[in-house]
Coordinates of C-alpha atoms in Angstrom, one line a residue:
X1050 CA -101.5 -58.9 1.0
X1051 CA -105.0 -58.9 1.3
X1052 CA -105.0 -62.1 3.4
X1053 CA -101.9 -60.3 5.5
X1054 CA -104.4 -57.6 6.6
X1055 CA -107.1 -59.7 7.6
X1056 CA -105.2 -61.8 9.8
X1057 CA -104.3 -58.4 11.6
X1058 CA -107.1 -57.4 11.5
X1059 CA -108.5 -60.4 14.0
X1060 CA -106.6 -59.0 16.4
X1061 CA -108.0 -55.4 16.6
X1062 CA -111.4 -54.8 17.8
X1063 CA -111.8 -51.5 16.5
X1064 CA -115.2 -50.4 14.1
X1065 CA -114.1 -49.9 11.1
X1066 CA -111.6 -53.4 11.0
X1067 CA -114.6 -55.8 12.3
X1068 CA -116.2 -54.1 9.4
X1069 CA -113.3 -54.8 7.2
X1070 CA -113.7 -58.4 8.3
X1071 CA -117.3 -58.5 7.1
X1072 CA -116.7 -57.3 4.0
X1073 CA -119.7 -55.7 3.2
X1074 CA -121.9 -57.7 6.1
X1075 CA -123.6 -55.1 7.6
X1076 CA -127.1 -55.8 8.0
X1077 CA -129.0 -58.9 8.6
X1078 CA -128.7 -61.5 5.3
X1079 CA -131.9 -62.0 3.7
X1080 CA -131.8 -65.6 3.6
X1081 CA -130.0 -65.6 7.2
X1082 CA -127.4 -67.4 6.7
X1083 CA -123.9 -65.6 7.2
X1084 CA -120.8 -67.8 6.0
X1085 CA -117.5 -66.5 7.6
X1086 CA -115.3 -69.7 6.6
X1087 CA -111.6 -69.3 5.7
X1088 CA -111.1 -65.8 7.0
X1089 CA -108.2 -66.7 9.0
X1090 CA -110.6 -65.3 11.7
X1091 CA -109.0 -65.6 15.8
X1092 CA -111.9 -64.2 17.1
X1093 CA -115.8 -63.6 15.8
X1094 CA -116.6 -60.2 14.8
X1095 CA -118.8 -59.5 17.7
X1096 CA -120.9 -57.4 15.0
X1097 CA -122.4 -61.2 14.0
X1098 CA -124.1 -61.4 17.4
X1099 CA -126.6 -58.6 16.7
X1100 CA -128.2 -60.8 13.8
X1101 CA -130.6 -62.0 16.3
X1102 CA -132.5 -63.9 13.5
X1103 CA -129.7 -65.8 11.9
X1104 CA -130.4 -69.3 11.1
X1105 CA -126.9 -70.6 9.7
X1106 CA -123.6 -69.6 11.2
X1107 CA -120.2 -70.7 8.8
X1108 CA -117.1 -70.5 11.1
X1109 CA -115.2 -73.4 9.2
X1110 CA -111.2 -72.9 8.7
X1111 CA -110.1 -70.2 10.7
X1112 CA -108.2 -69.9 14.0
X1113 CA -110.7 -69.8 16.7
X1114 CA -110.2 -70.8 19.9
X1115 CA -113.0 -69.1 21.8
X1116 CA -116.5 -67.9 21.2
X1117 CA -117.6 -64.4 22.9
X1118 CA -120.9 -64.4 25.3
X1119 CA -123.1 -62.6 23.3
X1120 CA -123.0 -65.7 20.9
X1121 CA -125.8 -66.2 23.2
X1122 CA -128.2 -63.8 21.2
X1123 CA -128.4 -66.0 18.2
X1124 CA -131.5 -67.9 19.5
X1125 CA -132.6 -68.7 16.8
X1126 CA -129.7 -71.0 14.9
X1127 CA -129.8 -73.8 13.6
X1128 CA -126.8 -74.8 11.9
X1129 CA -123.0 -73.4 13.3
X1130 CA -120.0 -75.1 11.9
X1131 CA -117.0 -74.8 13.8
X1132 CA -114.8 -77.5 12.5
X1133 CA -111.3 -76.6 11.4
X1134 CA -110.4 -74.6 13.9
X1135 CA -108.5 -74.9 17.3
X1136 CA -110.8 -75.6 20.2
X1137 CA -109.6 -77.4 22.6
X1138 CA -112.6 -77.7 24.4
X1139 CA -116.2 -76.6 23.5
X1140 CA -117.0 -73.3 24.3
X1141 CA -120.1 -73.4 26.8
X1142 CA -122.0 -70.3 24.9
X1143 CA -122.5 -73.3 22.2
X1144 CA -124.7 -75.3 24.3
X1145 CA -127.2 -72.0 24.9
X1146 CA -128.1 -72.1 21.5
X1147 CA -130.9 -74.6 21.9
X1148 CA -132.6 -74.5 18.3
X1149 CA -129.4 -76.0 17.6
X1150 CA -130.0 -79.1 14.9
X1151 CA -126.6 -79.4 13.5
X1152 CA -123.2 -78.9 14.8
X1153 CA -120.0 -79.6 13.0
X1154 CA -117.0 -79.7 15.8
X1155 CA -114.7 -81.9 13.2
X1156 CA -111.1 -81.2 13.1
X1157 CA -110.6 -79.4 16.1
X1158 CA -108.1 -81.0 19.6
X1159 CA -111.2 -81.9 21.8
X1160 CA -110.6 -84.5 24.2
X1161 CA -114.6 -84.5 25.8
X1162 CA -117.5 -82.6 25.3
X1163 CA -119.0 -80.6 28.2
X1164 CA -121.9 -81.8 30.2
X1165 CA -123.6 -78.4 29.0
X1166 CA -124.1 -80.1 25.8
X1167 CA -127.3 -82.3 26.9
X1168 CA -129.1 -79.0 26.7
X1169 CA -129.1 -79.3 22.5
X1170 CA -132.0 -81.3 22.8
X1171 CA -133.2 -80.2 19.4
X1172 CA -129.7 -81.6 18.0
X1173 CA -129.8 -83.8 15.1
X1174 CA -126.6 -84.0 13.5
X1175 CA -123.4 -83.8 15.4
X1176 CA -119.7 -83.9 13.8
X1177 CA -116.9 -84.8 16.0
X1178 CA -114.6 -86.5 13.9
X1179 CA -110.9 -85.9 13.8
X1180 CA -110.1 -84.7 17.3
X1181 CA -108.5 -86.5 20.4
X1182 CA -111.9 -88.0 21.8
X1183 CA -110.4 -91.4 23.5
X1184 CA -113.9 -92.6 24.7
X1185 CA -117.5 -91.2 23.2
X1186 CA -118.4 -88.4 25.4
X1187 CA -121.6 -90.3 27.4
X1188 CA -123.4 -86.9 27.1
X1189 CA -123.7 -87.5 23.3
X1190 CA -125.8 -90.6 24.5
X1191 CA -128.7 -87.9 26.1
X1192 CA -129.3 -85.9 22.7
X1193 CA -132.5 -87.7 22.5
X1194 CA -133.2 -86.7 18.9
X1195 CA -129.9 -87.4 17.3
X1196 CA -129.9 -89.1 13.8
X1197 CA -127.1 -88.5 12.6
X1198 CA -122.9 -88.9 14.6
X1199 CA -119.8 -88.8 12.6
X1200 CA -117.0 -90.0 15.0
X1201 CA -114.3 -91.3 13.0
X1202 CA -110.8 -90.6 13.3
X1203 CA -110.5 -90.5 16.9
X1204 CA -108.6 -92.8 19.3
X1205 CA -112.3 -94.4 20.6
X1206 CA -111.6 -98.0 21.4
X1207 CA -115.3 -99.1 22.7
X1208 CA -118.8 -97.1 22.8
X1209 CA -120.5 -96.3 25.8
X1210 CA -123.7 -98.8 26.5
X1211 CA -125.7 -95.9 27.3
X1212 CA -125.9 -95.2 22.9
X1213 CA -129.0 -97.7 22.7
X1214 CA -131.0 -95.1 24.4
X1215 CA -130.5 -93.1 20.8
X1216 CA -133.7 -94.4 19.1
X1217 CA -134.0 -91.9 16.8
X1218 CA -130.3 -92.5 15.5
X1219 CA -129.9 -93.9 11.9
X1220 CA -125.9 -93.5 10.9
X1221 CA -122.9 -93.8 12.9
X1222 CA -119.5 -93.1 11.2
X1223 CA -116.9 -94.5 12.9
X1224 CA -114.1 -95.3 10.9
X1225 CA -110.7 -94.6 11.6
X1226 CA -110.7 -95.5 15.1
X1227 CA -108.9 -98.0 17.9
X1228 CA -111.6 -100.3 17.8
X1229 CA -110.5 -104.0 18.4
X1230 CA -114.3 -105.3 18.5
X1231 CA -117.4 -104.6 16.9
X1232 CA -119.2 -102.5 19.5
X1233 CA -121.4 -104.7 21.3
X1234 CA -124.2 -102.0 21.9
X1235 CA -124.5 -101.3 18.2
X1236 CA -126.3 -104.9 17.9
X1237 CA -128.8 -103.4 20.6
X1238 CA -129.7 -101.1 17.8
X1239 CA -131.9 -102.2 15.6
X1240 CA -133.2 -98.7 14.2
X1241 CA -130.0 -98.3 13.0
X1242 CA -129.6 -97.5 8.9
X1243 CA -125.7 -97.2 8.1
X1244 CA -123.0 -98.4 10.3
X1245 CA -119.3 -97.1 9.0
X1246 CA -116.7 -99.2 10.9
X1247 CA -113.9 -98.7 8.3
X1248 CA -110.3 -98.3 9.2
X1249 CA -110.4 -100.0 12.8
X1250 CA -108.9 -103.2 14.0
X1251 CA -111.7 -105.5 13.6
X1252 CA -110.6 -109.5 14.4
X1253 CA -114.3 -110.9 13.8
X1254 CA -117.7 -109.8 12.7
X1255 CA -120.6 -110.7 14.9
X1256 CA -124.0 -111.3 12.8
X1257 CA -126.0 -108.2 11.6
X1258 CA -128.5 -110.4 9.8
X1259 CA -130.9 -109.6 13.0
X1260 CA -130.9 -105.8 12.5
X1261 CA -134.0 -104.7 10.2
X1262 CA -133.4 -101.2 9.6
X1263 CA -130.2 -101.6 8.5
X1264 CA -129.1 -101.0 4.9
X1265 CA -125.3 -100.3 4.5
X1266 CA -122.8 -101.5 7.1
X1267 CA -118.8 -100.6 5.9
X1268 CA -116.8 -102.1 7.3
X1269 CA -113.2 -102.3 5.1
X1270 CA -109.5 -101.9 6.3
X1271 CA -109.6 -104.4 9.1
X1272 CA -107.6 -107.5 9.3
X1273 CA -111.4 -109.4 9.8
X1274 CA -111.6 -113.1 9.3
X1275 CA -115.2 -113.1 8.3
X1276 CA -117.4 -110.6 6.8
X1277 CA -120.4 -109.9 8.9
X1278 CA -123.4 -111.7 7.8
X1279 CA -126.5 -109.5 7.0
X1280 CA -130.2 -109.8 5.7
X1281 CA -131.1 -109.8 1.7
X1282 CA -130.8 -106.6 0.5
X1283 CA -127.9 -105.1 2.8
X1284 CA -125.5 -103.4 1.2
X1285 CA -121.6 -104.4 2.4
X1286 CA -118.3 -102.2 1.9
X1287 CA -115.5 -104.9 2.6
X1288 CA -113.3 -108.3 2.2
X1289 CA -115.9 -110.7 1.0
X1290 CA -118.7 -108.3 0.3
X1291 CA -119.6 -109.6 -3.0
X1292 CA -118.3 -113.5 -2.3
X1293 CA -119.4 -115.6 1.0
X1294 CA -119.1 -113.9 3.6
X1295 CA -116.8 -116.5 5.1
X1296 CA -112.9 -116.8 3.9
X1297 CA -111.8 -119.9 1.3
X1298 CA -111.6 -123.1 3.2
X1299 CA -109.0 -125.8 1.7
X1300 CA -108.5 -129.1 4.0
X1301 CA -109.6 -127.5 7.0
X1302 CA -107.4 -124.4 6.6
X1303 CA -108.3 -120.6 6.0
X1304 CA -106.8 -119.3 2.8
X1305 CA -107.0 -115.8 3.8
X1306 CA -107.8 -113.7 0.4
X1307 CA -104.9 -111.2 0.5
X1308 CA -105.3 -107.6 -0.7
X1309 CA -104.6 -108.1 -4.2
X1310 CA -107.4 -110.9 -4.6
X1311 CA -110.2 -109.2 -3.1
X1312 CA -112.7 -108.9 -5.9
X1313 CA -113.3 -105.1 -7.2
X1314 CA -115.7 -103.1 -5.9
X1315 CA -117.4 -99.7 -7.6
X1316 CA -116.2 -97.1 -6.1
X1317 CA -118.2 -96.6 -2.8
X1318 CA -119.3 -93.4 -2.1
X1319 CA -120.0 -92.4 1.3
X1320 CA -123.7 -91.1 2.0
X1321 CA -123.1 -87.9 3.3
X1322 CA -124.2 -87.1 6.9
X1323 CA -126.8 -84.7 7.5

């Protein structure tokens, strides 16, 4: 019942049920942070606009669609995680915030990012995984200080060449994508730390042996005939990770190791993005 009256209460913008929203929320947090996730919120309480000092902004799981102006008055956040949500596109109030050093945009319908966004140039962490991006947004590629890009589980089939201009970047999450290559510019990279290409449709694996930053490369779930080759001390998450990194030859012929005889791996565990 409780739940019932919330969601009804989105929909009013009367006083007393924003305040019913907020619970209790009526004055500035002392460790500014407010965390509105899982309200079954369909629009912001406009109430959270007058915390002009908030650092941290939790919007995750609710039914938002739209973000009112005044957002504008939070100058002075840092974190605002709008993933599960509905957002067809990104709301341009976002890209005033420009202390802005994380954004999570995951699990939303986005099909591009505005141009708007290149004015995030404090942004280090950026979460667009699981939407409807077919190409990488080339305004992601002008974020000069980004480190950290979690695009998987989008329909992205290549990456823009414009990416190598992201020196500061260390991880890219990519898996679960239409990729049919390795991305060509990711071997332009060599600051690059963790490279996730898991779940894509990988053929072959170009060397990353030349790469000296890099430390993990994942690169599972793709019918690859090799495993890419990479310095001493690299970590690899795939077919042949812990053998050759070439297939069994026998008289000339590939044996391809099916799924059942690729040797077991501990359980990998994903390094969270920032």
């Amino acid at each position: 019942m409780g739940n019932s009256l919330k969601a009804i209460a989105t929909f009013v913008p009367s006083n007393k049920c924003q305040k019913y929203l907020l619970e209790d929320l009526e004055d500035m947090p002392v460790d500014k942070m407010v965390d509105l996730s899982g309200r079954q919120l369909r629009r912001l309480p406009l109430h959270i606009c007058s915390f002009r000092e908030l650092v941290k902004l939790y919007l995750s799981d609710n039914n938002l669609n739209h973000l009112p102006p005044e957002l504008e008055q939070l100058q002075n956040l840092q974190i605002l995680a709008l993933d599960f949500n509905n957002f067809k596109a990104l709301p341009l109030v976002v890209c005033t915030l420009k202390q802005l050093c994380i954004l999570y945009l995951g699990n939303n319908k986005l099909c591009s990012l505005p141009l708007e966004l290149r004015l995030l140039q404090n942004l280090k962490t950026l979460w667009i995984e699981s939407n409807c991006l077919q190409y990488l947004p080339e305004v992601v590629c002008e974020l000069s200080l980004l480190k950290t890009l979690h695009a998987g589980s989008n329909a992205l089939r290549t990456l823009p060449p414009q990416l190598q201009c992201l020196q500061e970047l260390r991880t890219i999450w990519l898996s679960g994508n239409l990729l049919s290559e390795f991305p060509p510019v990711l071997l332009d990279m060599p600051f690059l730390e963790v490279i996730d290409v898991d779940r894509n449709s990988i053929r072959v694996f170009p060397s990353l042996a030349h790469l000296p930053g890099l430390k993990l490369v994942i690169y599972d779930h793709n019918p690859c005939r090799n495993a890419p080759k990479v310095a001493k001390g690299v970590r690899r998450v795939g077919r042949w990770s812990e053998e050759t990194p070439e297939p069994r030859k026998r008289s000339g012929a590939v044996i391809e190791i099916t799924r059942d005889e690729k040797p077991l791996l501990p359980p990998a565990t994903k390094t969270e993005p920032e």
